[in-house]
Short mmCIF file of C-alpha atoms and ligand atoms in Angstrom, two decimals:
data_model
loop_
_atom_site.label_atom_id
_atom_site.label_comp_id
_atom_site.label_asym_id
_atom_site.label_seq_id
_atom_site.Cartn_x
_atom_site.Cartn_y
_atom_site.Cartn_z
CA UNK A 969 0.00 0.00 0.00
CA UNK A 970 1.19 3.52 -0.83
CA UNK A 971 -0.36 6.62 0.45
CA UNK A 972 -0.24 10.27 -1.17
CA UNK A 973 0.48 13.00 1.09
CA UNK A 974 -0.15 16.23 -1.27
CA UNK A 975 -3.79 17.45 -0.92
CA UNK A 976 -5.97 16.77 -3.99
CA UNK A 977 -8.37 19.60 -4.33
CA UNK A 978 -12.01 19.96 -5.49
CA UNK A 979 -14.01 23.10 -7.03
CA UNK A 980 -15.40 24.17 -3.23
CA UNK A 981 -12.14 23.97 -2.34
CA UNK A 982 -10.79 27.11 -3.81
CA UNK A 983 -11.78 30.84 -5.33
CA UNK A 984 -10.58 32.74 -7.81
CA UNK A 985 -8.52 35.68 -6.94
CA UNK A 986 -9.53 38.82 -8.71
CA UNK A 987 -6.86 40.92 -10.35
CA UNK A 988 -6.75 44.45 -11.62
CA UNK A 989 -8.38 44.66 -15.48
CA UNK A 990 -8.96 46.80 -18.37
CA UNK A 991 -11.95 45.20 -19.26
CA UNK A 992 -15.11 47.81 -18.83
CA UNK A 993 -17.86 45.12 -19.93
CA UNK A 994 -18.29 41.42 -20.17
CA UNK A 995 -19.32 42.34 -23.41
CA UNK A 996 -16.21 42.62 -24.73
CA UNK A 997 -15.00 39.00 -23.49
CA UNK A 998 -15.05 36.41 -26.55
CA UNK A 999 -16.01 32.64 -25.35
CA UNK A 1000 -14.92 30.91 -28.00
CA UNK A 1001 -11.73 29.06 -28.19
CA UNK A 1002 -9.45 27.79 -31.63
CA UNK A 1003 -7.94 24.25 -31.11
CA UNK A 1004 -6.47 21.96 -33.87
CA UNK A 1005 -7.03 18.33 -32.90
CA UNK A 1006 -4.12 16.13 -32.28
CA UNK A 1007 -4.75 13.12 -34.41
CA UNK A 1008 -7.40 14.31 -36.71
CA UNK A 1009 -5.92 17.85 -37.59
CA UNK A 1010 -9.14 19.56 -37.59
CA UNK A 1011 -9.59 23.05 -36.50
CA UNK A 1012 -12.25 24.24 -34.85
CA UNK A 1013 -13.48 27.09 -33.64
CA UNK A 1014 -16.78 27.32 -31.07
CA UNK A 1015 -17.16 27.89 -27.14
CA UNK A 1016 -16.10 24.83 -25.63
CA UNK A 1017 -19.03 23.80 -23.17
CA UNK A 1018 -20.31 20.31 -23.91
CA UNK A 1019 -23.75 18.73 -22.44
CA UNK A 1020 -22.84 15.16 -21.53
CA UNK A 1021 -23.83 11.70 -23.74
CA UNK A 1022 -26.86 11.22 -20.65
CA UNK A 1023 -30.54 10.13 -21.18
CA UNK A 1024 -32.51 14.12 -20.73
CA UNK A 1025 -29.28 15.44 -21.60
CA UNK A 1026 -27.47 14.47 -24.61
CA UNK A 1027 -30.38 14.38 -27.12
CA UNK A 1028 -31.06 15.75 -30.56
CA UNK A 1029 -33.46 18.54 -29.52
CA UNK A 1030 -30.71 19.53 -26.93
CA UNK A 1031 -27.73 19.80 -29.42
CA UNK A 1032 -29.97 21.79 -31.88
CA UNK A 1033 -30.53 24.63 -28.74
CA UNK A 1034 -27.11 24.70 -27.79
CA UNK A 1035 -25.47 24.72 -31.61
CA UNK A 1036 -27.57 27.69 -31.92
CA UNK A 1037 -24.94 29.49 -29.25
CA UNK A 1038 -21.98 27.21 -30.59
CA UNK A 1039 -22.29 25.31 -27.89
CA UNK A 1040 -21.46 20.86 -28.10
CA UNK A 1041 -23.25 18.43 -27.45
CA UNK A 1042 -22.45 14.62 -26.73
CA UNK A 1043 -24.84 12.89 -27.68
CA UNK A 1044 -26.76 9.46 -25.93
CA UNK A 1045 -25.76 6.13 -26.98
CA UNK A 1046 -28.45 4.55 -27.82
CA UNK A 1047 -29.29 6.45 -31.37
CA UNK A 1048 -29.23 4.04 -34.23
CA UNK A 1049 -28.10 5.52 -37.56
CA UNK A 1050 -31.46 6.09 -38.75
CA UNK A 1051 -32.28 8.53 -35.98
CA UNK A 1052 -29.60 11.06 -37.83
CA UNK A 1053 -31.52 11.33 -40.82
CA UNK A 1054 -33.53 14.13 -40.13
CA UNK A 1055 -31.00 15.11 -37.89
CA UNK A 1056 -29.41 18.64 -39.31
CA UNK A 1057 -27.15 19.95 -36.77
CA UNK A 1058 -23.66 20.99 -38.07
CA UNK A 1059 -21.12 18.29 -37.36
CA UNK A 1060 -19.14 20.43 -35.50
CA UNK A 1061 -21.21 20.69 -32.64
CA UNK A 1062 -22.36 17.07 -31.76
CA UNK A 1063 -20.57 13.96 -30.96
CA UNK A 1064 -22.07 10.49 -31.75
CA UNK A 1065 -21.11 8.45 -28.59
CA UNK A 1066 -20.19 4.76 -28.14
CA UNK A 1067 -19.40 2.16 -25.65
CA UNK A 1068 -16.98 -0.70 -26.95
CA UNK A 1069 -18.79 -4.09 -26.74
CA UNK A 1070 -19.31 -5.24 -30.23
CA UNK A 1071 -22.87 -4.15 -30.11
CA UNK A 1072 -21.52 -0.83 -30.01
CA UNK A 1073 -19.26 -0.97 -32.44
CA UNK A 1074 -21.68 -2.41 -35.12
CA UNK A 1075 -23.77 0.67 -34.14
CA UNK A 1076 -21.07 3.36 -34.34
CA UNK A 1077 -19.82 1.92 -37.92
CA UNK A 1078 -23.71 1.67 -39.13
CA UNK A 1079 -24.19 5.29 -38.26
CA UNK A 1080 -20.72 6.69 -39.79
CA UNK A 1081 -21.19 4.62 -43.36
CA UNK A 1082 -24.97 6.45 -43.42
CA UNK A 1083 -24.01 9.99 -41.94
CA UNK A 1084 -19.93 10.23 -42.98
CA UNK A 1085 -20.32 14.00 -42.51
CA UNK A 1086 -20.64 13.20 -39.02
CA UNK A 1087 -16.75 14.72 -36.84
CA UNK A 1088 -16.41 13.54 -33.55
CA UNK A 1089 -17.00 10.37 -31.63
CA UNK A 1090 -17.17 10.08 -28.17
CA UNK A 1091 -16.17 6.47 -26.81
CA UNK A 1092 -17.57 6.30 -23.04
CA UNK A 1093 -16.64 3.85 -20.38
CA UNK A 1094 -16.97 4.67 -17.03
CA UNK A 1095 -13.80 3.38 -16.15
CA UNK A 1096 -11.09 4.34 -18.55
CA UNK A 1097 -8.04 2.42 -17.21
CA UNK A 1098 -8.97 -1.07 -18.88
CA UNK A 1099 -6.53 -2.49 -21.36
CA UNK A 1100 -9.19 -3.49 -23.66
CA UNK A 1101 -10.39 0.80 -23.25
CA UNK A 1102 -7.02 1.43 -24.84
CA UNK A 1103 -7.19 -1.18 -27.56
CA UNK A 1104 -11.03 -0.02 -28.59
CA UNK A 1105 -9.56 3.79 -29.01
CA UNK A 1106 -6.27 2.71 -31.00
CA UNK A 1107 -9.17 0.68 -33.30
CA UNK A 1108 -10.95 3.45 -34.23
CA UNK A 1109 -8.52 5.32 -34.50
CA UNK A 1110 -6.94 3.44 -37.24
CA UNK A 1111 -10.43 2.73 -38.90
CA UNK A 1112 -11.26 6.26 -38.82
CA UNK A 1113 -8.00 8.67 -39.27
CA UNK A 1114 -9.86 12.13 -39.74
CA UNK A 1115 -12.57 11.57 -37.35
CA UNK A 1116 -11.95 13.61 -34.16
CA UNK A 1117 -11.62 11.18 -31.24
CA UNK A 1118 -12.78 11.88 -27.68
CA UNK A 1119 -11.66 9.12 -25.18
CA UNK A 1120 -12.64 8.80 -21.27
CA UNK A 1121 -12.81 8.93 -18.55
CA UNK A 1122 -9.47 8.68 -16.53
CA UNK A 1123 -8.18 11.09 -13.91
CA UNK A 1124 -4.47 11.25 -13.80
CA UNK A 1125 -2.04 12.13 -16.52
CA UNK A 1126 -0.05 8.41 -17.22
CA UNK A 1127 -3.37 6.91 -18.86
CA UNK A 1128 -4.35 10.72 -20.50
CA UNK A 1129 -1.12 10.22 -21.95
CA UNK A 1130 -1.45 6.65 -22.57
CA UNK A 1131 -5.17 7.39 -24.55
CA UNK A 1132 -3.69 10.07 -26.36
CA UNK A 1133 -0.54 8.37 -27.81
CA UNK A 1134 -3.13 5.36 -28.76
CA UNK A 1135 -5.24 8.19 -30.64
CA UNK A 1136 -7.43 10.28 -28.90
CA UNK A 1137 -7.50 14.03 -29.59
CA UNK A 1138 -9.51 15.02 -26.43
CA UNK A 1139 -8.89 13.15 -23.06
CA UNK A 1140 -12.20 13.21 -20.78
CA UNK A 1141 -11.43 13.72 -17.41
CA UNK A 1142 -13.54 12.63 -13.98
CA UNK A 1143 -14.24 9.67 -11.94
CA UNK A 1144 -16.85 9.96 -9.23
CA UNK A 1145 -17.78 14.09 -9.71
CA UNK A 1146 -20.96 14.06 -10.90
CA UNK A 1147 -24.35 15.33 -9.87
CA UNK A 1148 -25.64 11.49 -9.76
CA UNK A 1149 -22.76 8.83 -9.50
CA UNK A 1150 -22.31 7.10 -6.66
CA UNK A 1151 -18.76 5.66 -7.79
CA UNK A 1152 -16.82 7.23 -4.70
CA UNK A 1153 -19.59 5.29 -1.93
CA UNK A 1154 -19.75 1.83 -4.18
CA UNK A 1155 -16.04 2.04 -4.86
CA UNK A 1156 -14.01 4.36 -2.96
CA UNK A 1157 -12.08 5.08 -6.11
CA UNK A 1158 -12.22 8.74 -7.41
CA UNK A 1159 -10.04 11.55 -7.54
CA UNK A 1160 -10.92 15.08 -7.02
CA UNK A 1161 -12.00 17.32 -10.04
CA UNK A 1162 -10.12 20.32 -9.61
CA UNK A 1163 -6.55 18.49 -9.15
CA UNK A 1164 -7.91 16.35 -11.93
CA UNK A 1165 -8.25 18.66 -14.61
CA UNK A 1166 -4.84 20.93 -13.22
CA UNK A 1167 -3.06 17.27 -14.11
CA UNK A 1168 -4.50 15.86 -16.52
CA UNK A 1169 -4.29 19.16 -18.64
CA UNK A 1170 -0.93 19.86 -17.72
CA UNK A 1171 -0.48 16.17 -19.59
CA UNK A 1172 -2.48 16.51 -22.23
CA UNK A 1173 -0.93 20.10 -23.46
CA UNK A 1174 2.49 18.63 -22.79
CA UNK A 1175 1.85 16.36 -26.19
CA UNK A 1176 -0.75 18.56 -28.13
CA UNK A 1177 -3.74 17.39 -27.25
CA UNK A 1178 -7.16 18.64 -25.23
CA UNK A 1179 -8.64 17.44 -21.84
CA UNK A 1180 -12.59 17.49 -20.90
CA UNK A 1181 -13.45 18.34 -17.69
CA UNK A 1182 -16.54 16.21 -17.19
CA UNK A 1183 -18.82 15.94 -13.97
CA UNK A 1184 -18.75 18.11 -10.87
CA UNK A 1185 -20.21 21.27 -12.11
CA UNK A 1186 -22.50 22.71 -9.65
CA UNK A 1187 -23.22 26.26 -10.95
CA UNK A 1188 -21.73 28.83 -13.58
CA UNK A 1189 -18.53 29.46 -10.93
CA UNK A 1190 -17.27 25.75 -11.17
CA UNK A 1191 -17.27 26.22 -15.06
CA UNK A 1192 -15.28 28.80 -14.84
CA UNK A 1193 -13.23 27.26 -12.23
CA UNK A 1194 -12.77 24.11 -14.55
CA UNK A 1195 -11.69 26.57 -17.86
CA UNK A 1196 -9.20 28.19 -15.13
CA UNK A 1197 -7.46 25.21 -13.90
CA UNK A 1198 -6.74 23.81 -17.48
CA UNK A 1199 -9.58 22.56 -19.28
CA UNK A 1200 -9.86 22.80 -22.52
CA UNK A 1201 -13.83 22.04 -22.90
CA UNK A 1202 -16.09 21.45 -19.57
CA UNK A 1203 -19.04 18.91 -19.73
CA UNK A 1204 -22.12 19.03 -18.37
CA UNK A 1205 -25.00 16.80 -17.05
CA UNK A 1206 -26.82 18.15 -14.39
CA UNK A 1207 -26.62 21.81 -15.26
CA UNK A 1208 -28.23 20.88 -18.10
CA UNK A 1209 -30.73 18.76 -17.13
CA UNK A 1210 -34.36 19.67 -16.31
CA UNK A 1211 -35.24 21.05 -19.12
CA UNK A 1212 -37.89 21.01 -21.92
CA UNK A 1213 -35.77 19.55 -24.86
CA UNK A 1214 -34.25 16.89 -22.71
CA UNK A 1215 -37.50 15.25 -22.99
CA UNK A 1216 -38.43 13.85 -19.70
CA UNK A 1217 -41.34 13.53 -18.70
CA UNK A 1218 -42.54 16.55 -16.32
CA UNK A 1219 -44.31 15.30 -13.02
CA UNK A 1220 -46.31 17.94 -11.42
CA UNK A 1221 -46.83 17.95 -7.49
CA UNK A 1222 -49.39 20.33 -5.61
CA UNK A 1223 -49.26 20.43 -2.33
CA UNK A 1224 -50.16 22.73 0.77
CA UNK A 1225 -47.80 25.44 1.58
CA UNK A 1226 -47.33 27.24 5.34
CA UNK A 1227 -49.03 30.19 4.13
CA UNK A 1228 -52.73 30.46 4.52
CA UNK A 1229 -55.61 32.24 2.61
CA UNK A 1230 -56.36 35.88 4.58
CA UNK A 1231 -59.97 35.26 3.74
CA UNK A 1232 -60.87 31.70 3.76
CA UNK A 1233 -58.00 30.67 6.01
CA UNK A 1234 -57.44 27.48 3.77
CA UNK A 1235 -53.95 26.76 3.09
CA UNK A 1236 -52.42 27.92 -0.15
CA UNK A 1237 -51.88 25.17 -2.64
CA UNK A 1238 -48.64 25.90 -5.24
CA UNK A 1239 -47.65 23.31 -7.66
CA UNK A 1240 -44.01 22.40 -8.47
CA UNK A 1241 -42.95 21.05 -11.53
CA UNK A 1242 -40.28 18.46 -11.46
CA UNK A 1243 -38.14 15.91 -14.10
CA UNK A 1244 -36.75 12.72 -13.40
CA UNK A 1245 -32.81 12.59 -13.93
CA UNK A 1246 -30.70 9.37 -13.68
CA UNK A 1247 -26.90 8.58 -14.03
CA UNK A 1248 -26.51 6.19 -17.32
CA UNK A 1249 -24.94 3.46 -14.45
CA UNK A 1250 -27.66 4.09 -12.11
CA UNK A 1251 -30.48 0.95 -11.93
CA UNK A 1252 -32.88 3.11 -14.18
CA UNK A 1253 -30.69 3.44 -16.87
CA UNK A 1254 -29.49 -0.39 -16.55
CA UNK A 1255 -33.95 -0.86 -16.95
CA UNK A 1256 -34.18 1.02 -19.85
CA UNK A 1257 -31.09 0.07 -21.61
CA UNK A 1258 -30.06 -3.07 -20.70
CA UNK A 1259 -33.06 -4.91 -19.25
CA UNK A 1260 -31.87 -4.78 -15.83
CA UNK A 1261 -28.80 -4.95 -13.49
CA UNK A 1262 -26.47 -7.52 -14.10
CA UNK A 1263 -25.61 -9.87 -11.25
CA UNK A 1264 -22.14 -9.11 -11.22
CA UNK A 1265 -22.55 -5.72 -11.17
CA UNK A 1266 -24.12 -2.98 -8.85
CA UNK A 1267 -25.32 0.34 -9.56
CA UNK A 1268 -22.64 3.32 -9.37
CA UNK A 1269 -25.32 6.08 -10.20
CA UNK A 1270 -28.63 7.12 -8.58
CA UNK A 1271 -32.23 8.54 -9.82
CA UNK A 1272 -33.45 11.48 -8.52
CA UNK A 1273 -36.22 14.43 -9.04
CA UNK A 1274 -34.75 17.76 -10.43
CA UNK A 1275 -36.83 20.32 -10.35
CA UNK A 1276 -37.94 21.62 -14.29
CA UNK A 1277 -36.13 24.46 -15.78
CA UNK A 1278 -37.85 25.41 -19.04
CA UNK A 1279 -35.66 25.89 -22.34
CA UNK A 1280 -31.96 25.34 -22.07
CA UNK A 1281 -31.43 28.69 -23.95
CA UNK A 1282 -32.25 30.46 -20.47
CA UNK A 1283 -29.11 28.15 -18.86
CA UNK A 1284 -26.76 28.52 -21.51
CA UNK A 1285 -27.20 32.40 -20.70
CA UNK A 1286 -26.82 32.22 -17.83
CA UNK A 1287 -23.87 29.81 -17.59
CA UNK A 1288 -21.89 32.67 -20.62
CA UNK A 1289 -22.74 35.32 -18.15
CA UNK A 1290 -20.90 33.70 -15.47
CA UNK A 1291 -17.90 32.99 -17.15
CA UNK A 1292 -18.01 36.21 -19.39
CA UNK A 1293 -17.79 38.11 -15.67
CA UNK A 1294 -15.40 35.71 -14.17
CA UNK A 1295 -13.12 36.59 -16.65
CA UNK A 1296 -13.71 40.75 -16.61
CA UNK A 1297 -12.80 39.95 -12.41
CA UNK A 1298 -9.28 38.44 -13.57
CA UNK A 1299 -8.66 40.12 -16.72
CA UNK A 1300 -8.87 37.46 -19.49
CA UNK A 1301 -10.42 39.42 -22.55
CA UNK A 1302 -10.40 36.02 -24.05
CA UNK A 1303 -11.45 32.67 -22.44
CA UNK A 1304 -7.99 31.55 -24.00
CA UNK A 1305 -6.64 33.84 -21.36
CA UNK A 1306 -8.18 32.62 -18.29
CA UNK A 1307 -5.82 29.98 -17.44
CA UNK A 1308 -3.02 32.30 -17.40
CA UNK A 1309 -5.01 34.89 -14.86
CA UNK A 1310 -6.44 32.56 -12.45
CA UNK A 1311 -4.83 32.27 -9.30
CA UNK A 1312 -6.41 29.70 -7.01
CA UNK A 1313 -6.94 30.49 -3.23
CA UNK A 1314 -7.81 27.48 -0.71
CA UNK A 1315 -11.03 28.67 0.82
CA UNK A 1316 -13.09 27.10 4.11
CA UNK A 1317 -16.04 28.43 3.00
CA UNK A 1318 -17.64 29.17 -0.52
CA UNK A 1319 -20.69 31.60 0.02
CA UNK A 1320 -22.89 32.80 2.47
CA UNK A 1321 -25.84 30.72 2.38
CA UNK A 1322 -27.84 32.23 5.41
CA UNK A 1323 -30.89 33.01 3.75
CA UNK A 1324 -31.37 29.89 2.12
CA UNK A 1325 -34.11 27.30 2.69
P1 LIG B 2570 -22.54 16.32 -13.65
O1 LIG B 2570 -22.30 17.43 -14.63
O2 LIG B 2570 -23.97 15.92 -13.61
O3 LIG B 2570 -21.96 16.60 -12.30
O4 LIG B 2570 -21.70 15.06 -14.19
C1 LIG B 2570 -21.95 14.51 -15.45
C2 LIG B 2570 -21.07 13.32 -15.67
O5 LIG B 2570 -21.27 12.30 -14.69
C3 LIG B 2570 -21.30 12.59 -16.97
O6 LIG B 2570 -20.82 13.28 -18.09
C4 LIG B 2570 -20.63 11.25 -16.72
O7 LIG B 2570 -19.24 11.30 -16.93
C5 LIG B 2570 -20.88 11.04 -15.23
N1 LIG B 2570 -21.98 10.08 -15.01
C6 LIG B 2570 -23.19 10.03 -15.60
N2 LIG B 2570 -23.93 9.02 -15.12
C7 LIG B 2570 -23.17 8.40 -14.21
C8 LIG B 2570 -23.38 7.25 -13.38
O8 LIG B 2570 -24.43 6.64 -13.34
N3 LIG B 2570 -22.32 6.90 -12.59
C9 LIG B 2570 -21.14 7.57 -12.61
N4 LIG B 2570 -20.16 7.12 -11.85
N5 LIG B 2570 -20.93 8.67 -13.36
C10 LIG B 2570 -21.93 9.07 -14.15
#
């Protein structure tokens, strides 16, 4: 047994230090980054937030939104290639995703002989440190030279390195951050997401190539956190769950509040709207897409009620505006820049919550 002694940190674990800036408005920040892909060569050009390959996240309706503010999306595994004919997104903002069991593989070549146009693929296993992982990424890598390979997830820079040498052009980085895994309480293995992305970048850039920084993302501050520690492209589930092109269905709950009616002193009634939201290992996703939990296996993700947020668009606002002001507080006019201005301080406490319920 060997024991680390440094202090892996997490995104509540620090701030970002303000610095003096020119900037006068967030207007005049620009979000969008240029990166030329590793393996494939391709340049492209967009802001790099993606919403992550999950069921009420990752779906057709939800990359059509976000490509409308240049935003990515990754999307679920389970479309077949016939569910990309009427789908008209440009190919740089969507990734088709895939799993590597042979299933998969049938399914990912179906879909790129019918759709070649289609750029990027995203090959998904939770746990990125198997040897047959590497083997599946060096495969399509030789089957598919130009296509723009993202690879993941791992969390410390040998096995970035390790998927990027056998041909991924974007590492995706996180093991037991997001909104609903329960990998860290089934497992105990994780690794947390700030020192994740500061290493994994740092081993990524060393050799040309870009890192994700997937799961962990609480609010519009961890983004930014995320871009300032190294990332080259954050990922999203929960934030961008909830809403109305996920396509969940919405449950709606009435039920009595504390306040009463002046005049007929009968309780007020209010009704909340809610969605169901799931990880892709939790036992609702194993229902849906794989008739069940296997014996051998347990559940590393839970299902729970999120309350419903109405279009994305609204979120992906809000989400710019956050990082457009983060970077007017450090002086990055360009998100390019923010890496360089961030200066992380270790913080004991992240906001003053007092008035919340
Ligand atoms: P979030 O942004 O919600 O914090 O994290 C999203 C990420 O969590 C996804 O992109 C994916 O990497 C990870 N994830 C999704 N479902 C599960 C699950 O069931 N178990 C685990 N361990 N991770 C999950």
């Amino acid at each position: 047994m060997r024991s680390e002694q440094d202090k892996k940190l997490d995104f509540d674990d620090v701030l970002i230090r303000p610095k003096r800036s020119y900037l006068s408005s967030r207007k005049q920040v620009k979000l969008t980054r240029k990166y030329t892909f590793m393996h494939s060569k391709k340049i492209w050009e967009h802001i790099p937030i993606i919403a992550s390959n999950m069921d009420g996240v990752g779906t057709k309706k939800v990359a059509k939104s976000l490509s409308e503010n240049e935003l990515f999306t990754c999307l679920v595994k389970n479309y077949e290639k016939d569910d990309f004919n009427d789908f008209n997104v440009n190919p740089d903002y969507f990734a088709i995703s895939t799993g590597i069991g042979k299933a998969d593989l049938k399914r990912l070549e179906a879909s790129l002989k019918a759709h070649p146009h289609i750029e990027f693929i995203c090959i998904d296993v939770a746990n990125g440190y198997s040897e047959a992982f590497g083997d599946f990424v060096e495969g399509v890598r030789q089957n598919y030279p130009k296509k723009t390979i993202i690879a993941g997830n791992v969390v410390t820079a040998d096995m970035t390195q390790e998927l990027i040498l056998r041909g991924a052009d974007i590492v995706k980085v996180g093991i037991g951050p997001g909104s609903v895994c329960t990998t860290r309480i089934q497992t105990g293995v994780g690794y947390p997401q700030l020192s994740a992305i500061i290493e994994c970048a740092d081993a990524a850039h060393g050799l040309g190539a870009h890192i994700i920084a997937d799961g962990g993302c609480v609010n519009p501050g961890d983004v930014s956190k995320a871009f300032g520690a190294g990332a080259d492209f954050v990922m999203l589930g929960g934030m961008f769950a909830g809403h109305d092109e996920g396509g969940g269905d919405i449950i709606a709950e009435t039920y009595a509040t504390h306040r009463v009616d002046n005049d007929t002193k009968e309780p007020i009634y209010e009704t909340k709207k809610f969605v169901e939201f799931y990880g892709m290992s939790s036992d609702t996703a194993m229902d849906k897409h794989h008739g069940g939990v296997a014996d051998y296996r347990s559940s590393e993700g839970r299902t729970v009620r999120i309350p419903y947020r109405g279009p994305v668009d609204d979120t992906v606002k809000n989400i710019l505006g956050g990082l457009r002001s983060t970077c007017t507080y450090v002086g990055a006019k360009r998100l390019k820049e923010l890496s360089k201005c961030t200066t992380f301080i270790r913080v004991s406490k992240q906001y003053n919550d007092v008035f919340e319920e």
